[in-house]
PDB file of C-alpha atoms in Angstrom:
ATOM      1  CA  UNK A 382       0.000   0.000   0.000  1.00 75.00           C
ATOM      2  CA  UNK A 383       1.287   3.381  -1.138  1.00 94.00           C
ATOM      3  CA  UNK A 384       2.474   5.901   1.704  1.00 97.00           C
ATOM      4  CA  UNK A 385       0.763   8.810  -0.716  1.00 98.00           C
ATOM      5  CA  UNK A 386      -2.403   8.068  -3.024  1.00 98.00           C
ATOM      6  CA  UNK A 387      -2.413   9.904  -6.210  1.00 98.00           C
ATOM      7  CA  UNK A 388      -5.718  10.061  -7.532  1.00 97.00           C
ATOM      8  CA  UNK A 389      -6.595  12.333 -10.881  1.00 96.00           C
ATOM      9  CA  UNK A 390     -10.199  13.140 -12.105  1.00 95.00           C
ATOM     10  CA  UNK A 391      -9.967  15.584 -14.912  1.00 95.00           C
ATOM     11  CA  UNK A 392      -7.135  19.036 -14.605  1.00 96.00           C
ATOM     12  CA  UNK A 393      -7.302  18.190 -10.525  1.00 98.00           C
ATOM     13  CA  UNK A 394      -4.830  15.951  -8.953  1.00 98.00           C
ATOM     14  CA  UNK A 395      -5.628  14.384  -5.765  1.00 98.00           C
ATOM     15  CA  UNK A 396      -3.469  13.289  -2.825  1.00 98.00           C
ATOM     16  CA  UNK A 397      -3.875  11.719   0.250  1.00 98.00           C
ATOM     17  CA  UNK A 398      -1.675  10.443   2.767  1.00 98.00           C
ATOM     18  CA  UNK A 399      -1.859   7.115   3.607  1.00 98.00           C
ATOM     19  CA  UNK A 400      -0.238   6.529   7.007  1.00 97.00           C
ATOM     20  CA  UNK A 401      -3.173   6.531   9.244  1.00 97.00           C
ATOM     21  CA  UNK A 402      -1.849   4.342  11.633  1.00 96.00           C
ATOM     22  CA  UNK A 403       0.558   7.027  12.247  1.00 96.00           C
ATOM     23  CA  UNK A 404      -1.772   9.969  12.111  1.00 97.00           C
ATOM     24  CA  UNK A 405      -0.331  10.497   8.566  1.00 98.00           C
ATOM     25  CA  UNK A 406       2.712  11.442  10.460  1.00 98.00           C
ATOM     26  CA  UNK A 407       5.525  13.350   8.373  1.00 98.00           C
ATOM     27  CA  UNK A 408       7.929  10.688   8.634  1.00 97.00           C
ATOM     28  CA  UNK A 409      10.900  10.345   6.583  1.00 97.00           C
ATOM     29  CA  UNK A 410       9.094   7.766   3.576  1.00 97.00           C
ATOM     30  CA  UNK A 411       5.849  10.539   4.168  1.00 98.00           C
ATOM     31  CA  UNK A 412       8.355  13.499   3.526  1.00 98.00           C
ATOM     32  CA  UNK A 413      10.012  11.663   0.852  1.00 98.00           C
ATOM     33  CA  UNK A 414       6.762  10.893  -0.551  1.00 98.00           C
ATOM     34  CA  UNK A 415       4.826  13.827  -1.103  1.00 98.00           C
ATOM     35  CA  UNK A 416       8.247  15.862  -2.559  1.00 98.00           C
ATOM     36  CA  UNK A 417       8.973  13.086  -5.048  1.00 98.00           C
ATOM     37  CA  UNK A 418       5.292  13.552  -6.244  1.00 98.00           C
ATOM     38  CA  UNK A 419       5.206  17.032  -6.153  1.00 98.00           C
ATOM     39  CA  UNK A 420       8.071  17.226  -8.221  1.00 98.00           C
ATOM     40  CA  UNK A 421       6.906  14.859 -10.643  1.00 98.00           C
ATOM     41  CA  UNK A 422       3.152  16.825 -10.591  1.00 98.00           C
ATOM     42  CA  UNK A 423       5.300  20.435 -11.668  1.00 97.00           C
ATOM     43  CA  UNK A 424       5.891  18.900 -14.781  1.00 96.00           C
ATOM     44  CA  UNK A 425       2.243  17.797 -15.130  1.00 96.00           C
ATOM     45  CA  UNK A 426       0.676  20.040 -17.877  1.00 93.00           C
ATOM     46  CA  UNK A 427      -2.722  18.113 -17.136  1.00 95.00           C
ATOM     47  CA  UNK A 428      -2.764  18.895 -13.764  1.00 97.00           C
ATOM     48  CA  UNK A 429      -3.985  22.342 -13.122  1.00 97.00           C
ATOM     49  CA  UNK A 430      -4.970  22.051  -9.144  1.00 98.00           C
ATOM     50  CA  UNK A 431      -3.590  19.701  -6.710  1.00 98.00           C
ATOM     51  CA  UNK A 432      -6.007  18.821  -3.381  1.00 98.00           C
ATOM     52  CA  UNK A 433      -3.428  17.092  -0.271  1.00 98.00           C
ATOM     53  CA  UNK A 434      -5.676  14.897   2.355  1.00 98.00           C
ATOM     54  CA  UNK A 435      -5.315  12.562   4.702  1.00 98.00           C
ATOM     55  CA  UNK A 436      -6.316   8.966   5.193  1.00 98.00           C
ATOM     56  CA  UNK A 437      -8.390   8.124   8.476  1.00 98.00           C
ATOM     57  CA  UNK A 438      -9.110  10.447  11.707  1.00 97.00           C
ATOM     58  CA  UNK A 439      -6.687  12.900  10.996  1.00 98.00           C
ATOM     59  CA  UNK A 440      -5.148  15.040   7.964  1.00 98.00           C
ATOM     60  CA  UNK A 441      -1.628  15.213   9.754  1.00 98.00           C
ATOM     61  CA  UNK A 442       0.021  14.818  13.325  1.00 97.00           C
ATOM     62  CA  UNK A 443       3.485  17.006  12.716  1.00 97.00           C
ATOM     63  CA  UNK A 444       6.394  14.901  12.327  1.00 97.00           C
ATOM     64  CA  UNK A 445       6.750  11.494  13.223  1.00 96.00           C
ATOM     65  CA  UNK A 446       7.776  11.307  17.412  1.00 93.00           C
ATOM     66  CA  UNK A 447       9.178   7.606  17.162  1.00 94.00           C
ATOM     67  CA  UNK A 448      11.756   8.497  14.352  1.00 95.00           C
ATOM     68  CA  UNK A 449      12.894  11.925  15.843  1.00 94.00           C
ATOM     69  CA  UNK A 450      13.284   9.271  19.395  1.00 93.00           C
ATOM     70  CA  UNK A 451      15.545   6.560  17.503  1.00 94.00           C
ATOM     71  CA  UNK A 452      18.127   9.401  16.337  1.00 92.00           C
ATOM     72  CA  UNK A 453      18.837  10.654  19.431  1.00 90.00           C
ATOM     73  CA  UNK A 454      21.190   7.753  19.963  1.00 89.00           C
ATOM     74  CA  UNK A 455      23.915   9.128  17.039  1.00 88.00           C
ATOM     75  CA  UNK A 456      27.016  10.324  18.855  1.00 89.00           C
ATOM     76  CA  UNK A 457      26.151  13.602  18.251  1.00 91.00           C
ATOM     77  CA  UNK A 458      22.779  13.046  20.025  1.00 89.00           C
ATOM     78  CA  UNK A 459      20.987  13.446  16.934  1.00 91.00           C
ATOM     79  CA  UNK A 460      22.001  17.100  16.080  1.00 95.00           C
ATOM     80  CA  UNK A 461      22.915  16.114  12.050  1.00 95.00           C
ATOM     81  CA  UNK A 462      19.893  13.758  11.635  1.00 95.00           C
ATOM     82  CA  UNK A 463      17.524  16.487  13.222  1.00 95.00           C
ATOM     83  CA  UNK A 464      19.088  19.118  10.972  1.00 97.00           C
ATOM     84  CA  UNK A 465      18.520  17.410   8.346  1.00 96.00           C
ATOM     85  CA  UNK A 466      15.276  15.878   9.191  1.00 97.00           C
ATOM     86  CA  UNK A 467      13.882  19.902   9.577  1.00 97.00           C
ATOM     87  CA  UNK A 468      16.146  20.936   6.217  1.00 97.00           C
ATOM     88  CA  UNK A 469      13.626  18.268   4.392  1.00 98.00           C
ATOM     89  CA  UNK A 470      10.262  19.037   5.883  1.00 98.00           C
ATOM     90  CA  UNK A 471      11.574  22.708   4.998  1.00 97.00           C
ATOM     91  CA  UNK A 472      11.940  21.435   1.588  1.00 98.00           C
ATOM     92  CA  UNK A 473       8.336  20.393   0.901  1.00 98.00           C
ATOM     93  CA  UNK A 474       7.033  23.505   2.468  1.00 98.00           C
ATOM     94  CA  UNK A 475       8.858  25.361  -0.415  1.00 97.00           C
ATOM     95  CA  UNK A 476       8.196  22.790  -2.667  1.00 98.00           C
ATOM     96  CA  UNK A 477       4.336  23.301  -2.206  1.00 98.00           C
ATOM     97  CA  UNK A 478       4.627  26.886  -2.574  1.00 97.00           C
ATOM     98  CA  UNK A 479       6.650  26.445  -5.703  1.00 97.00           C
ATOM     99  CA  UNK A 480       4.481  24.551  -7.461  1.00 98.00           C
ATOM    100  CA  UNK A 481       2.840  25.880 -10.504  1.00 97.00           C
ATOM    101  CA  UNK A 482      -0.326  24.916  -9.225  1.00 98.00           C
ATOM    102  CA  UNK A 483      -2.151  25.848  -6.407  1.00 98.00           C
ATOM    103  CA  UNK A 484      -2.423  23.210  -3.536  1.00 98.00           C
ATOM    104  CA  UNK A 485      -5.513  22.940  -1.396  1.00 98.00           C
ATOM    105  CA  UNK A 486      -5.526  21.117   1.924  1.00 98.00           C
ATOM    106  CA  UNK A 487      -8.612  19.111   2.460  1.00 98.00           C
ATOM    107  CA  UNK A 488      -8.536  18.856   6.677  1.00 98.00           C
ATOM    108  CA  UNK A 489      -9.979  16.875   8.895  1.00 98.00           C
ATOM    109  CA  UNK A 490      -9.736  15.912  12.330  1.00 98.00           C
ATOM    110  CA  UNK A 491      -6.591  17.493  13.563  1.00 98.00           C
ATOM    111  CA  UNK A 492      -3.396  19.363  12.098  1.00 98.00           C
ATOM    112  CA  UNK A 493      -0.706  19.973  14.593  1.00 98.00           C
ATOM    113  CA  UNK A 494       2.607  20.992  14.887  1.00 97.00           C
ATOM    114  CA  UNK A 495       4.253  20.230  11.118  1.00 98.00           C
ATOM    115  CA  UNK A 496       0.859  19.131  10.457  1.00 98.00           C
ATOM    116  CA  UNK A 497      -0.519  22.486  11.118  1.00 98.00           C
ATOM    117  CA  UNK A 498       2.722  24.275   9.422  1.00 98.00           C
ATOM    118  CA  UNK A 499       1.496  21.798   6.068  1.00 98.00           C
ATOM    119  CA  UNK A 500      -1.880  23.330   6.047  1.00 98.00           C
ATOM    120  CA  UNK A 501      -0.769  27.211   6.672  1.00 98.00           C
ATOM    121  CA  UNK A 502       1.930  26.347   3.830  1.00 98.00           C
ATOM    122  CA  UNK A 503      -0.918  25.331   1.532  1.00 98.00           C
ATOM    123  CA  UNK A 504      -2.066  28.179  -1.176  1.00 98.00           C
ATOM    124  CA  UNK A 505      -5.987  27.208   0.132  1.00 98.00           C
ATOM    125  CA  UNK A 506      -7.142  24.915   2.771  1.00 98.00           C
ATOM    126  CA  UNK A 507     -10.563  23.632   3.378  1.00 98.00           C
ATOM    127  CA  UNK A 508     -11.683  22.030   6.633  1.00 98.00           C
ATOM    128  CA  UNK A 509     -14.323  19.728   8.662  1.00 98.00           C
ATOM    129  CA  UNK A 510     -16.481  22.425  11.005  1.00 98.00           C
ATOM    130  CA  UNK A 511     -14.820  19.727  13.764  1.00 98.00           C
ATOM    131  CA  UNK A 512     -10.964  19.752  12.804  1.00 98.00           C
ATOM    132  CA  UNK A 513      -8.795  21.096  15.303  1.00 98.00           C
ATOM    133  CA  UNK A 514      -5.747  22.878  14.493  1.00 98.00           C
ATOM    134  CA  UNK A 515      -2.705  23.191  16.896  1.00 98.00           C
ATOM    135  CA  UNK A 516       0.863  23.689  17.384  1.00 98.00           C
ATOM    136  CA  UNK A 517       1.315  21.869  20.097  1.00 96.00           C
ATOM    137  CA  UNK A 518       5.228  20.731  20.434  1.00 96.00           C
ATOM    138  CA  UNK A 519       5.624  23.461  23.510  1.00 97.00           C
ATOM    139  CA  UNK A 520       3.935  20.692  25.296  1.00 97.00           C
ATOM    140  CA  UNK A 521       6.604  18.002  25.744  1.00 95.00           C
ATOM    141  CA  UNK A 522       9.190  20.663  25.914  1.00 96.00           C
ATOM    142  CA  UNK A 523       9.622  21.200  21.904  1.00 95.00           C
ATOM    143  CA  UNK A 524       8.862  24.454  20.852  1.00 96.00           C
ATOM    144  CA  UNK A 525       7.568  24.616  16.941  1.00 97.00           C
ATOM    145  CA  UNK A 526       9.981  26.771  15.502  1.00 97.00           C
ATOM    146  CA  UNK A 527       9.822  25.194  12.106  1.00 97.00           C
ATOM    147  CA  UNK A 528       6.001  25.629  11.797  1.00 97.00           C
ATOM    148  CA  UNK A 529       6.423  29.082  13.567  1.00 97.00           C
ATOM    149  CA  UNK A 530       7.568  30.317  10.260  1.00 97.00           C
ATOM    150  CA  UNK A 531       4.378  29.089   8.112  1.00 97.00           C
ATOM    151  CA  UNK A 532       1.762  30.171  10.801  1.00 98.00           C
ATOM    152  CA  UNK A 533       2.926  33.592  11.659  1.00 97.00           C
ATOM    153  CA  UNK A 534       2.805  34.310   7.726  1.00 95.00           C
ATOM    154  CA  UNK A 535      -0.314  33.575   8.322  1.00 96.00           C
ATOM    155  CA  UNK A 536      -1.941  34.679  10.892  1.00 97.00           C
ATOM    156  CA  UNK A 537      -1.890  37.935  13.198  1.00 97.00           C
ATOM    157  CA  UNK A 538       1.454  38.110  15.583  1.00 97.00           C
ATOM    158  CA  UNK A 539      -0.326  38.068  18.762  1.00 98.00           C
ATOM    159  CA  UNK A 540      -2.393  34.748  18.208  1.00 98.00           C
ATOM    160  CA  UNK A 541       0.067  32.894  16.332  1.00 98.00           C
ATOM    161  CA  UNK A 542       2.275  33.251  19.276  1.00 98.00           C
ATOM    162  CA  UNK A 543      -0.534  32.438  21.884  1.00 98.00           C
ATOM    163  CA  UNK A 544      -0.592  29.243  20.122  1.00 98.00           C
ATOM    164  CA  UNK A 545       2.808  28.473  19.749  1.00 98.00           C
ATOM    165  CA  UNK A 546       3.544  29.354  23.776  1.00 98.00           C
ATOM    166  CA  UNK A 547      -0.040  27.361  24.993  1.00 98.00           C
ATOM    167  CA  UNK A 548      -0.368  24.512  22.858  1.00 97.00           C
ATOM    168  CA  UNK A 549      -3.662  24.817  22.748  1.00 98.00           C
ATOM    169  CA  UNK A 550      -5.874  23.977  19.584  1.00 98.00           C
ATOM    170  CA  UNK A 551      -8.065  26.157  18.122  1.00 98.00           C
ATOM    171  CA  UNK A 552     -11.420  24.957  16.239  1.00 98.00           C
ATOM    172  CA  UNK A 553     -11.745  25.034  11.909  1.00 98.00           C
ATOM    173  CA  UNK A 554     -14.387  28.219  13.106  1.00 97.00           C
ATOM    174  CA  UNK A 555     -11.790  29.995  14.878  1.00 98.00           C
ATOM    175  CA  UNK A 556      -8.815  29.080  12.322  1.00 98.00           C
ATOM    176  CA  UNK A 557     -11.365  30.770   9.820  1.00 98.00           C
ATOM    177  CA  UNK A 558     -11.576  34.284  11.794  1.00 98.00           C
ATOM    178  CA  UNK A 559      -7.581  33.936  11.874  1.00 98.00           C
ATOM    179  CA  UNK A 560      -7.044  33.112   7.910  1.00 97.00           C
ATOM    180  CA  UNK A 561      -5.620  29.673   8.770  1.00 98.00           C
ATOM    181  CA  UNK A 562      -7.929  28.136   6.477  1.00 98.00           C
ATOM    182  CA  UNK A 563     -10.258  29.615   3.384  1.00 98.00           C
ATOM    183  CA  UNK A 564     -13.768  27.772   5.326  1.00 98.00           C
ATOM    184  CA  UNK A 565     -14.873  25.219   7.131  1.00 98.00           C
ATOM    185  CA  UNK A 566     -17.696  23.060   6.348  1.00 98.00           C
ATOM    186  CA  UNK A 567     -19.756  19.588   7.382  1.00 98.00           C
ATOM    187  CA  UNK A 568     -17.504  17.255   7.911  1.00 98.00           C
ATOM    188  CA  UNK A 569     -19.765  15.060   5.100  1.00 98.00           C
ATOM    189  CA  UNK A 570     -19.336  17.347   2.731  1.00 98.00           C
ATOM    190  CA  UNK A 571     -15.880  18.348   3.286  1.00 98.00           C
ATOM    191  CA  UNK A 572     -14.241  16.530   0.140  1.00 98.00           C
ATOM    192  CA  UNK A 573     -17.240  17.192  -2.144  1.00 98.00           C
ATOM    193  CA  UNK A 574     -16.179  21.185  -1.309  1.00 98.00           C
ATOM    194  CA  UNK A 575     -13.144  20.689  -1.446  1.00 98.00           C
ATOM    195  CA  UNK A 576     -13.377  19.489  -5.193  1.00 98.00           C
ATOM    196  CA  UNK A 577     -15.536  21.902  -5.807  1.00 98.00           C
ATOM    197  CA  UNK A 578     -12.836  24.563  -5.118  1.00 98.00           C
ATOM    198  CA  UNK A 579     -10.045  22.670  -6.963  1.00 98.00           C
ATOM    199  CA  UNK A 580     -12.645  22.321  -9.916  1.00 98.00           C
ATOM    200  CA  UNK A 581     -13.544  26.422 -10.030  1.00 98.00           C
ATOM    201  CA  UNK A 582      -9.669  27.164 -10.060  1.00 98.00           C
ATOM    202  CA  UNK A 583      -9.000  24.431 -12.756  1.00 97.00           C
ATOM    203  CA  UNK A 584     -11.598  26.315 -14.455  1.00 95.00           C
ATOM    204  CA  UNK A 585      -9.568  29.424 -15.203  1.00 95.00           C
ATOM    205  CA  UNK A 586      -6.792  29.785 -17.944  1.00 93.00           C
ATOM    206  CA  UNK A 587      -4.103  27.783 -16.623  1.00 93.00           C
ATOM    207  CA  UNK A 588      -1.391  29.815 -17.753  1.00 93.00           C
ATOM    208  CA  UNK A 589      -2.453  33.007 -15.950  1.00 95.00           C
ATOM    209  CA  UNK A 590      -2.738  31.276 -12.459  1.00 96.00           C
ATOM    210  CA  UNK A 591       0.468  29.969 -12.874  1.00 96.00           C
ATOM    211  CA  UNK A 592       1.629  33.127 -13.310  1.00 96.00           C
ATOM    212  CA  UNK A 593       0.047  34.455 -10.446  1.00 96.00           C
ATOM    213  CA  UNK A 594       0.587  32.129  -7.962  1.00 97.00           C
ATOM    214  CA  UNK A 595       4.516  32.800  -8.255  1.00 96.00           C
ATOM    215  CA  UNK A 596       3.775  36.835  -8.685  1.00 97.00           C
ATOM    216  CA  UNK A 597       1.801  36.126  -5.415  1.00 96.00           C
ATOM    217  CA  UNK A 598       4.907  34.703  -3.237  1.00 96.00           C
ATOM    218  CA  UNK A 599       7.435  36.481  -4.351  1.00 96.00           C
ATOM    219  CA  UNK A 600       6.161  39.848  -4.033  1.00 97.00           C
ATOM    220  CA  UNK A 601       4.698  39.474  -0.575  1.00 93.00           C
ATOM    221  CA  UNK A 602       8.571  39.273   0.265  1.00 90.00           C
ATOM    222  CA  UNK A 603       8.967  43.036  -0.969  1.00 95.00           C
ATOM    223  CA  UNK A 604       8.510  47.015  -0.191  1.00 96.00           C
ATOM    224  CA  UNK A 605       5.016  48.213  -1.737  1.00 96.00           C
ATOM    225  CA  UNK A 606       6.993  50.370  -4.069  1.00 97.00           C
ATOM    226  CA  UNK A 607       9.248  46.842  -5.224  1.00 96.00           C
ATOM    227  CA  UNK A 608       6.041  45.035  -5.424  1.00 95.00           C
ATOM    228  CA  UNK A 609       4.555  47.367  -8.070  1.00 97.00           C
ATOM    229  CA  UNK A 610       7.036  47.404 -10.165  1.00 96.00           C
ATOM    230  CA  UNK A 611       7.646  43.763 -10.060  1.00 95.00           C
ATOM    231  CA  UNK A 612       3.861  43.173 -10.856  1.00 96.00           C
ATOM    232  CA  UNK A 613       3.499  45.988 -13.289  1.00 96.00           C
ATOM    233  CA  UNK A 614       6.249  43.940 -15.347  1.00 95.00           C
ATOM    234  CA  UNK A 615       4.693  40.538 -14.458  1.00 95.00           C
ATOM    235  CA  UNK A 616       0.820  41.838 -15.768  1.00 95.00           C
ATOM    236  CA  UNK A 617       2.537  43.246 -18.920  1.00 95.00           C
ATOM    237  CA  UNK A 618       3.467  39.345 -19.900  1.00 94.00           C
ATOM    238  CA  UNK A 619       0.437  38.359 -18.715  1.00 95.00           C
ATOM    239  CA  UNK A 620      -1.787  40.930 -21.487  1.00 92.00           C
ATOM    240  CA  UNK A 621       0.931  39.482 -24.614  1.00 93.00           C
ATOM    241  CA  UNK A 622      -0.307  36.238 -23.971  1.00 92.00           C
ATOM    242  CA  UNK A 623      -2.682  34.952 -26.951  1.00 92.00           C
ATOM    243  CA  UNK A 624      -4.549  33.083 -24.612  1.00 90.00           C
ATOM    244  CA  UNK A 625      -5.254  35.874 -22.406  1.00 92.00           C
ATOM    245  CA  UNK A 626      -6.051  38.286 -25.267  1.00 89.00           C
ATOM    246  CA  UNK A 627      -8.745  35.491 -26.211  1.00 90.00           C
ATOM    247  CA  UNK A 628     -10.101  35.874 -22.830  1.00 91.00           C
ATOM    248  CA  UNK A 629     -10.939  39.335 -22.838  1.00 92.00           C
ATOM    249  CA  UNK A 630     -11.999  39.381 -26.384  1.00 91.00           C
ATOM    250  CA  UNK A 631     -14.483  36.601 -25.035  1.00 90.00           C
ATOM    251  CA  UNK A 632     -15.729  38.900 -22.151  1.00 93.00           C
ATOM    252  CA  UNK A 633     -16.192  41.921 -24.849  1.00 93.00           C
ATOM    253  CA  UNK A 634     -17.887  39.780 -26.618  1.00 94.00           C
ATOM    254  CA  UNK A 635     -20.356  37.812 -24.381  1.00 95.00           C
ATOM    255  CA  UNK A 636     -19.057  34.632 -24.928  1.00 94.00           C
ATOM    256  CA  UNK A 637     -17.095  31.769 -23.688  1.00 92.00           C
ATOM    257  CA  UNK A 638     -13.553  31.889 -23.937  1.00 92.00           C
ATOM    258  CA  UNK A 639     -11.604  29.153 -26.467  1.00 90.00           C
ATOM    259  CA  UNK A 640      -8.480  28.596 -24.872  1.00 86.00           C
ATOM    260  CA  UNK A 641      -5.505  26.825 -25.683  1.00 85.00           C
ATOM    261  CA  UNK A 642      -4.493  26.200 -22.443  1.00 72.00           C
TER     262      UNK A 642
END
């Protein structure tokens, strides 16, 4: 049985991790895993929206506790396998945001610690009106400095720190209020809206959310003034394309839109 299922029904791609034993854990085959198929997916012309889930009670528990246990006994304590452990998970954060499509989590149940960082490093995330959502390593004396990074990008200052210093959770309602997650809904309709999402996004001209999504992250990164004149240039590109010429021609017109792409 495969670690990640990769299921595609027309321009969406869906995954879904398949370690529920483990909480879908991000263990080293889970990490391994859902960069090797992300990598492959970038490539994927067909493939216009990607959905991530995860298999039974819960979308994803952080990293995987009995691993991180087992390296402590290098004769370093650890230090290079942890290193290099958080370099990886780091990896597929960027990897996800890198993509050239957008990546919607699909969450249920809980998402805590890395769990939590994989659903704030998502472009969209949908969620069960019962998940809970937590970074919660302050509690056996690990604070979550890696998933620090993807929830106070966020989130406002003041809460993401609350979380990170209380380990408490926080319910899909709240995490909505905060701009963890785009909405929550029924937990028994959660994957039908969920597709319904991907499908409205696979709708539009592939080309031009491409181009967006990386206009998006890199000029969040930059001083207003930098911003605009990075954009300026990146809408300019956007307007020569035939595709999107066709598009507005369409509107003009009152019609659909014949794309190529």
């Amino acid at each position: 049985m495969a670690i990640l299922d990769v299921t595609q029904r027309g321009a969406v791609t869906h995954l879904t991790m398949n370690a529920p034993e483990r909480l879908n854990a991000l263990s080293d085959e889970m990490l391994a895993a859902l960069h090797e198929t992300l990598d492959g997916l970038a490539e994927d012309t067909d493939t216009r929206v990607i959905t991530l889930a995860g298999a039974g009670k819960a979308f994803c528990a952080g990293h995987d506790l009995r691993q991180m246990t087992a390296m402590r006994q290098a004769e370093d304590g650890g230090a290079a396998a942890f290193k290099d452990l958080f370099d990886r998970c780091a990896a597929v954060m960027a990897r996800v945001q890198s993509m050239p499509q957008p990546v919607i989590a699909q969450v249920h149940g809980i998402a805590t610690a890395a769990g939590c960082q994989l659903v704030a490093t998502c472009d969209m995330a949908v969620a069960a009106t019962d998940t809970r959502f937590g970074v919660n390593g302050v509690n056996i004396g690990l604070f979550c400095s890696t998933p620090m990074v993807a929830l106070s990008r966020n989130i406002p200052r003041k809460q993401a720190f609350e979380m990170l210093t209380t380990g408490e959770f926080i319910p899909a309602t709240r995490a909505v209020e905060l701009g963890l997650i785009n909405r929550a809904v029924p937990a028994e309709t959660l994957a039908d809206e969920t597709t319904a999402l991907a499908d409205l996004v696979a709708s539009k001209l592939g080309a031009a959310v491409t181009i967006g999504k990386e206009a998006f992250y890199t000029q969040i990164a930059m001083s207003t003034a930098d911003a605009y004149a990075y954009t300026g240039d990146v809408m300019v590109q956007n307007m020569l394309r035939t595709d999107t010429a066709e598009g507005i021609d369409a509107f003009l017109e009152k019609r659909d839109p014949t794309w190529t792409q």
